Amino acid sequence: MDYFDRFAVPHPSPAIYASMIAIGLTMIAVVAGITYFKKWGYLWREWLTTVDHKRIGIMYILSALLMLFRGGADALMMRAQTAVPDNGLLDGQHYNEIFTTHGVVMILFMAMPFIIGLMNIVTPLQVGARDVAFPRLNAVSFWLFFMGAMLFNISFVVGGSPDAGWTSYFPLAGNEFAESVGSNYYAIAIQIAGIGTLLTGINFIVTILKMRAPGMSLMKMPMFTWSILITNFIIVFAFPVLTVALALMTMDRLFGTQFFAMANGGSDMLWANLFWVWGHPEVYIVILPAFGIYSEIISTFARRNLYGYNSMVISMVAISTLSFVVWAHHFYTMGHGAMVNGIFSITTMAIAVPTGVKIFNWLFTLWKGKIVFTVPMLYSLAFIPIFTLGGVTGVMLAMASADYQYHNTMFLVAHFHYVLIPGTVFAVLAGFTYWWPKMFGFMLSEKIGKWSFWFITISFNVTFFPMFITGLDGQARRMYTYSESTGYGPLNMLSFVGAIGLAIGFALILYNIYWSTRYASRNISNDPWDARSLEWATHTPIPEYNFAVVPTVDSTEAFWDSKKKGFKLFSGKIEKIHMPNNSGVPFILSCIFFVWGFAMVFSMWIIAIIATIGIFACMTLRSFEKDHGRYISVEEIEETENKLRGAK
Amino acid sequence: MKIDSSLPLEYSTEENRLKIFGFWIFLGAEIALFATLFATYFVLVEGTGNGPSGEELFKVPTLMLQTIFLLTSSFTIGLGINAMRLGKQKAMLSFFVITLILGLGFLGVEIYEFVEYVHEGATIQTSAFLSSLFTLLGTHGAHVTLGLFWGTFIILQTKKRGFTPETTNKAFIFSLYWHFLDVVWIFIFSFVYLKGMM
Ligand code: HEM
Ligand SMILES: [Cu+2]
C-alpha cells in the first residue's frame, strides 16, 4: 500500500475529489462517445497522424482553448478567495498551488500554443508555401506540447500540484520546502512541452527563410510573417536556456545535485537568473506575434496599407534583441548593486521606445483610414490604449529604486495583465475570429462576438485596474488572504465582480462557436473580409496542398494588388504536387514521452528507462525508414479545384 | 523529387537543402544550450564546498588523450565527407568507421575519468562545482554517445543503399554535428581544464 501512497494528493479537499470524479467521467464519456459513433479510425487517420499544418494548427488552438478554461477556473477561484477579507474558501496551500498552475497554464499552455496554432495555420499560406519545411517534425512539436500539457494538468489529482509559483524560485522549489512531487511535474512537464516548442522554432525559421513564394523578398513579407520569423529566432535562442534550467532543477530534486542549494556551494540566484534569461524573452515570444496579428487586422479594416512597414520591422528586431538583456529587472530587490540595477533599468526602459514606434504606426494606419468595426478590429482598437497603460506601468516598474516600492505587489500583477491580456489574449481572440472563416468555411457571429468583446474588455478593466491601486497601497501578490483593517476589501470585491464578467465573456465565445457552427451561412467567399495577404488568395476550405499553382509576388500586398490593380498572382500551370505522408510516429513517440515524464515525476526508474529506450527506438526507426512522400496527380488537383470553384 | 546535378549529392534536392539549413539552426540552439551550461559552470566553479577543486582533480594524461581522440576524429570525418564528394564509397565508409572508433576511445577515457573522480570521492552530489562539471562534461559526452549510434546507422544505410541524395545528406549533417562537438570540446579544454589547472 505504501507504494501507492505517493500518488495520493498530499493536501486533498472536496473540490479535488470532485474534479477527480469529473475527469474520470469525462474520459469515460469521450471514449464511449468515440466508440459509439465509430470515430476511432477517423480520429487516427485524419487527426492523430496528420502532418498537415492547418490541422495541426487547429489542434493547437483547441488545446489552447481547453487550457484557457482550465487556467480561467484557477483564476476565478483566486478572485473568489480574495473577494472578502479573511476568507476561508481556500487555505494557503491550495492558494499557492492554484496561482502556480494558473501562471504556468496561461503562459505556457494557453498563450504560446494559441499563438503557435495561428502561426501554423497562417504562416505557410502567407508565404505561399504548401506546408512547413518539416511537416512530420511539426507533428512531433504539437504532440510533445500536448503531452507536456496533459502531464502538467494531471498533477492536481495525482500526487499534488506544484506550489512554488510559475517562477519556481529556489530554495522554495527545492526538496526541503516543496516536498510533494508537484515541482517534479513542473520541471518535467514543461521540459517535454519546451522541446516541442524549440522544434517549432527551427521549423518555422526554415519555412519562412527558404520557402517563400517567388518574388517575396524579406521586405515584402506580410507583417505577421515577419513577427513570426523574429519570434522563432527568440524561441531558438531562449528555449535552450529553459531546457538547461529545468534539467538542473530536475537533477537537484531527483538526483541530489547541488546547483541551487546553498549548503555546498550552490546558488539560488542562479535559478532566478536562468529562469528570467528565458522568461523575459518568453513574454516577447507571446507579444510579438500579437503585434503581427494586429498589424494584419488593422490594415485590413482601416482599408489602408500598414503605415511605416520598415520601422515596424526594425522595431521588432530591436525589441527581440533588447529582450535578451533586461532579465534582471525581475529581481532588482534581490541584492545586486546599484550599477547592475542601473544598467538593467536603462535597457528595460529602452524597450519602450521601439514599442512606442509600433503604437504610433498603428495609429497612423488608422488615421484617415475607412475603419470597419468588425470584432477583430474592435479587439485591435481596444488593444492600443489598454496596452499602452500596461507599457507605461512597465516603465514605472523599470525604475529600479522605485521598484523597491511596488515589486511583488498587486501593482506588478496589474502591469503584466495589462500587457498580456490586451496584448496576447485580445490578439489571439481577434486572430481566431479573423482567420476562422479560412479555417472552417463560415464566419463567427459578429453580434455574439461583439457582446463577448464588450464583456471581456470592460470586465478586464474592472478586474485589473483596482489592483494598481491596492498594489500601490501595499497589497502583496500571492497572499491568500488579508485582514479587514487593511481596507483592501472593496476593491478586491470589485476585482471579483470583474472576473465573473470575464468568465461570461469567454463563455459567450464558446456559445458563439456553437451558434455559428449550427446556423452561420456556409455561402461565403474565399475572402470575406476583403483582406490583403496571400492566405485569402486560395479556396475556402483550403485544399490540402494550399495552392494549386504557387503564387508569384511583387509587393507586400500582392493579393490586394491582384484584386485592385489586376496583378496576376497565379501564372504557372498546374503540375503534380509532392506531399508528405501521414505518420503515427509523432503521436506514439509523444505518448512514450508522457510515460517517461510520469515515471520521472514519481522516480519509477525501471519504467523511465524502458520509456527512454522506447524513445530512442522511435528515433532509430525514423532513421532507417524510407518515406518519400506521395504525389497528387494533375487530374486530382484539377478535380479538387473545379469542385472548390463550383462551390462558390 | 527534382535532383539538381550541378550540386553535390547532399545538396541536390530541395528537401536536402532544407534539412541542412534546418540543422544549422539547430546547432544555433545547441550553442545556446552549451553557453548556458558554461555560464552555469563559471558561476559555480568556486562553489567547491567540502569537495575537491578542479586543480586537485584534473589530470593531464587523460585530458590529452581525450583531446587527441576527438580532434583526430574531426579530421577523419572531414576526410570521409571529402571521399563522399569524390564518390568513393569504400574510403568514405572507412573514414567514418575510424571516426566512430576514435569517438568510442574518447568516450572510454571520459568514463574512466568519471570513475576515477568518483573513487576520489568527487561525485555529482558532492558540491555545486562538481554538479556543474559533471553536467557540462556529461552533456557533451551524451552527445558523443548519441553520435556513435547515429553514425553507425548512417554507415549501415550507406553500405546498403550506396550514395543517394538521402544517405549523403544524412552523412553530411552528421559531419556538421561531429565538428560541432569538437568545437565544444575545445571550449571545455580551454575554459574548464586549462583554466582549472592554472
Ligand atoms: C514597455 C514594456 C515593458 C516594460 C518596461 C516592462 C517592465 C517590467 C518590469 C520592470 C517587471 C518586473 C517588476 C517587478 O517584479 O517588480 C515586469 C514584470 C512582468 N512583465 Fe513587463 N514590461 C514591459 C512589457 C511587458 C510585456 C509586453 C509583457 C508580456 C506580454 C510583460 C510581462 C510581464 C510579466 C509576466 C511580468 C511579471 C512576472 C512575474 O514576476 O511573475 N511585460 N515588467
Ligand atoms: Cu521582464
CSV table of C-alpha atoms in Angstrom, one decimal, chain B:
chain,number,residue,atom,x,y,z
B,1,MET,CA,11.9,14.6,-56.5
B,2,LYS,CA,13.8,17.1,-58.5
B,3,ILE,CA,17.6,16.4,-58.5
B,4,ASP,CA,19.9,19.3,-59.3
B,5,SER,CA,23.0,17.6,-60.6
B,6,SER,CA,25.1,20.8,-60.6
B,7,LEU,CA,25.2,20.5,-56.8
B,8,PRO,CA,26.9,17.9,-54.5
B,9,LEU,CA,24.5,15.0,-53.9
B,10,GLU,CA,23.8,16.0,-50.3
B,11,TYR,CA,22.5,19.4,-51.5
B,12,SER,CA,20.8,18.1,-54.7
B,13,THR,CA,17.2,18.2,-53.7
B,14,GLU,CA,15.0,20.9,-52.1
B,15,GLU,CA,14.3,18.7,-49.1
B,16,ASN,CA,18.0,18.1,-48.6
B,17,ARG,CA,18.8,21.8,-48.7
B,18,LEU,CA,16.1,22.5,-46.1
B,19,LYS,CA,17.4,19.8,-43.9
B,20,ILE,CA,21.0,21.1,-43.9
B,21,PHE,CA,19.8,24.7,-43.3
B,22,GLY,CA,17.5,23.5,-40.5
B,23,PHE,CA,20.4,21.6,-38.9
B,24,TRP,CA,22.4,24.8,-38.9
B,25,ILE,CA,19.6,26.5,-37.0
B,26,PHE,CA,19.5,23.5,-34.6
B,27,LEU,CA,23.2,24.0,-34.0
B,28,GLY,CA,22.4,27.6,-33.1
B,29,ALA,CA,20.1,26.3,-30.4
B,30,GLU,CA,22.8,23.9,-29.3
B,31,ILE,CA,25.2,26.8,-28.9
B,32,ALA,CA,22.7,28.5,-26.7
B,33,LEU,CA,22.4,25.3,-24.7
B,34,PHE,CA,26.1,24.8,-24.2
B,35,ALA,CA,26.6,28.5,-23.5
B,36,THR,CA,24.1,28.2,-20.6
B,37,LEU,CA,25.9,25.1,-19.3
B,38,PHE,CA,29.2,27.0,-19.5
B,39,ALA,CA,27.7,30.0,-17.7
B,40,THR,CA,26.4,27.8,-15.0
B,41,TYR,CA,29.8,26.2,-14.6
B,42,PHE,CA,31.5,29.6,-14.4
B,43,VAL,CA,29.1,30.8,-11.8
B,44,LEU,CA,29.6,27.7,-9.6
B,45,VAL,CA,33.3,27.0,-10.2
B,46,GLU,CA,34.2,28.4,-6.9
B,47,GLY,CA,31.4,26.6,-5.1
B,48,THR,CA,33.5,23.6,-4.1
B,49,GLY,CA,32.0,23.2,-0.6
B,50,ASN,CA,33.8,20.4,1.1
B,51,GLY,CA,34.8,18.7,-2.1
B,52,PRO,CA,37.9,19.0,-4.2
B,53,SER,CA,38.6,21.8,-6.7
B,54,GLY,CA,39.4,21.4,-10.4
B,55,GLU,CA,43.1,21.9,-9.7
B,56,GLU,CA,43.1,18.8,-7.4
B,57,LEU,CA,41.0,16.8,-9.8
B,58,PHE,CA,42.1,17.4,-13.4
B,59,LYS,CA,44.9,15.3,-14.8
B,60,VAL,CA,46.9,15.9,-17.9
B,61,PRO,CA,47.3,12.4,-19.5
B,62,THR,CA,43.5,11.7,-19.7
B,63,LEU,CA,42.9,15.2,-21.0
B,64,MET,CA,45.5,14.9,-23.7
B,65,LEU,CA,44.2,11.5,-24.7
B,66,GLN,CA,40.7,12.7,-25.0
B,67,THR,CA,41.7,15.8,-27.0
B,68,ILE,CA,43.8,13.8,-29.4
B,69,PHE,CA,41.0,11.3,-30.0
B,70,LEU,CA,38.3,13.9,-30.6
B,71,LEU,CA,40.4,16.3,-32.7
B,72,THR,CA,41.6,13.5,-34.9
B,73,SER,CA,38.1,12.2,-35.3
B,74,SER,CA,37.0,15.6,-36.5
B,75,PHE,CA,39.8,15.4,-39.1
B,76,THR,CA,38.9,11.9,-40.3
B,77,ILE,CA,35.2,12.7,-40.7
B,78,GLY,CA,36.3,15.7,-42.8
B,79,LEU,CA,38.2,13.2,-45.0
B,80,GLY,CA,35.1,11.0,-45.0
B,81,ILE,CA,33.0,13.8,-46.4
B,82,ASN,CA,35.7,14.6,-49.0
B,83,ALA,CA,35.7,10.9,-50.1
B,84,MET,CA,31.9,11.1,-50.3
B,85,ARG,CA,32.1,14.1,-52.6
B,86,LEU,CA,34.5,12.2,-54.8
B,87,GLY,CA,32.1,9.3,-54.9
B,88,LYS,CA,34.5,6.9,-53.2
B,89,GLN,CA,32.2,4.8,-51.0
B,90,LYS,CA,34.8,2.5,-49.6
B,91,ALA,CA,37.0,5.3,-48.5
B,92,MET,CA,34.1,7.2,-47.0
B,93,LEU,CA,32.9,4.3,-45.0
B,94,SER,CA,36.4,3.6,-43.7
B,95,PHE,CA,36.9,7.1,-42.6
B,96,PHE,CA,33.5,7.1,-40.9
B,97,VAL,CA,34.4,3.9,-39.1
B,98,ILE,CA,37.7,5.3,-37.9
B,99,THR,CA,35.9,8.4,-36.7
B,100,LEU,CA,33.5,6.4,-34.6
B,101,ILE,CA,36.3,4.3,-33.2
B,102,LEU,CA,38.1,7.5,-32.2
B,103,GLY,CA,34.8,8.7,-30.7
B,104,LEU,CA,34.5,5.5,-28.8
B,105,GLY,CA,38.0,6.0,-27.5
B,106,PHE,CA,37.2,9.4,-26.3
B,107,LEU,CA,34.1,8.2,-24.5
B,108,GLY,CA,36.1,5.3,-22.9
B,109,VAL,CA,38.6,7.7,-21.5
B,110,GLU,CA,35.9,10.0,-20.3
B,111,ILE,CA,34.1,7.2,-18.5
B,112,TYR,CA,37.4,6.1,-17.0
B,113,GLU,CA,38.0,9.7,-15.8
B,114,PHE,CA,34.5,9.9,-14.2
B,115,VAL,CA,35.1,6.6,-12.4
B,116,GLU,CA,38.4,7.9,-11.1
B,117,TYR,CA,36.7,11.1,-9.8
B,118,VAL,CA,34.1,9.1,-8.0
B,119,HIS,CA,36.8,6.9,-6.4
B,120,GLU,CA,38.4,10.1,-5.2
B,121,GLY,CA,35.1,10.9,-3.5
B,122,ALA,CA,34.1,13.5,-6.1
B,123,THR,CA,30.6,12.7,-7.1
B,124,ILE,CA,27.9,14.8,-8.8
B,125,GLN,CA,26.3,15.3,-5.4
B,126,THR,CA,29.5,16.5,-3.6
B,127,SER,CA,29.4,20.2,-4.4
B,128,ALA,CA,27.9,22.7,-6.8
B,129,PHE,CA,31.2,22.8,-8.7
B,130,LEU,CA,31.1,19.1,-9.2
B,131,SER,CA,27.4,19.1,-10.1
B,132,SER,CA,28.1,21.6,-12.9
B,133,LEU,CA,31.3,19.9,-14.0
B,134,PHE,CA,29.7,16.5,-14.4
B,135,THR,CA,26.7,18.1,-16.1
B,136,LEU,CA,28.7,20.0,-18.6
B,137,LEU,CA,31.0,17.1,-19.4
B,138,GLY,CA,28.2,14.7,-19.2
B,139,THR,CA,26.0,16.6,-21.7
B,140,HIS,CA,28.9,16.7,-24.1
B,141,GLY,CA,29.6,13.0,-23.5
B,142,ALA,CA,26.0,12.2,-24.1
B,143,HIS,CA,26.1,14.0,-27.4
B,144,VAL,CA,29.1,11.9,-28.4
B,145,THR,CA,27.3,8.7,-27.4
B,146,LEU,CA,24.3,9.6,-29.4
B,147,GLY,CA,26.6,10.4,-32.3
B,148,LEU,CA,28.1,6.9,-32.1
B,149,PHE,CA,24.7,5.4,-32.6
B,150,TRP,CA,23.7,7.8,-35.3
B,151,GLY,CA,27.0,7.4,-37.1
B,152,THR,CA,26.6,3.6,-37.0
B,153,PHE,CA,23.1,3.9,-38.6
B,154,ILE,CA,24.5,6.1,-41.3
B,155,ILE,CA,27.3,3.6,-42.1
B,156,LEU,CA,24.8,0.8,-42.3
B,157,GLN,CA,22.5,2.7,-44.5
B,158,THR,CA,25.2,3.9,-46.8
B,159,LYS,CA,26.5,0.3,-47.1
B,160,LYS,CA,23.2,-1.0,-48.0
B,161,ARG,CA,21.9,1.8,-50.3
B,162,GLY,CA,25.0,3.4,-51.6
B,163,PHE,CA,25.3,7.1,-52.1
B,164,THR,CA,21.8,8.5,-52.6
B,165,PRO,CA,20.6,12.0,-52.0
B,166,GLU,CA,19.3,10.7,-48.7
B,167,THR,CA,22.3,8.9,-47.4
B,168,THR,CA,24.8,11.6,-48.4
B,169,ASN,CA,22.5,14.2,-46.8
B,170,LYS,CA,22.5,12.3,-43.5
B,171,ALA,CA,26.2,11.8,-43.6
B,172,PHE,CA,26.9,15.4,-44.3
B,173,ILE,CA,24.6,16.6,-41.5
B,174,PHE,CA,26.2,14.1,-39.2
B,175,SER,CA,29.6,15.6,-40.0
B,176,LEU,CA,28.3,19.0,-39.0
B,177,TYR,CA,27.2,17.6,-35.7
B,178,TRP,CA,30.5,15.9,-35.1
B,179,HIS,CA,32.5,19.0,-35.9
B,180,PHE,CA,30.3,20.9,-33.5
B,181,LEU,CA,31.1,18.5,-30.7
B,182,ASP,CA,34.7,19.1,-31.4
B,183,VAL,CA,34.3,22.8,-31.1
B,184,VAL,CA,32.5,22.4,-27.8
B,185,TRP,CA,35.4,20.2,-26.6
B,186,ILE,CA,37.9,22.9,-27.5
B,187,PHE,CA,36.0,25.3,-25.2
B,188,ILE,CA,35.8,22.6,-22.5
B,189,PHE,CA,39.5,22.0,-22.9
B,190,SER,CA,40.4,25.7,-22.6
B,191,PHE,CA,37.9,27.0,-20.1
B,192,VAL,CA,37.4,24.1,-17.9
B,193,TYR,CA,40.6,22.1,-17.8
B,194,LEU,CA,43.3,24.6,-18.7
B,195,LYS,CA,41.8,27.3,-16.7
B,196,GLY,CA,41.2,24.9,-13.8
B,197,MET,CA,44.7,23.6,-13.8
B,198,MET,CA,46.3,27.0,-13.9
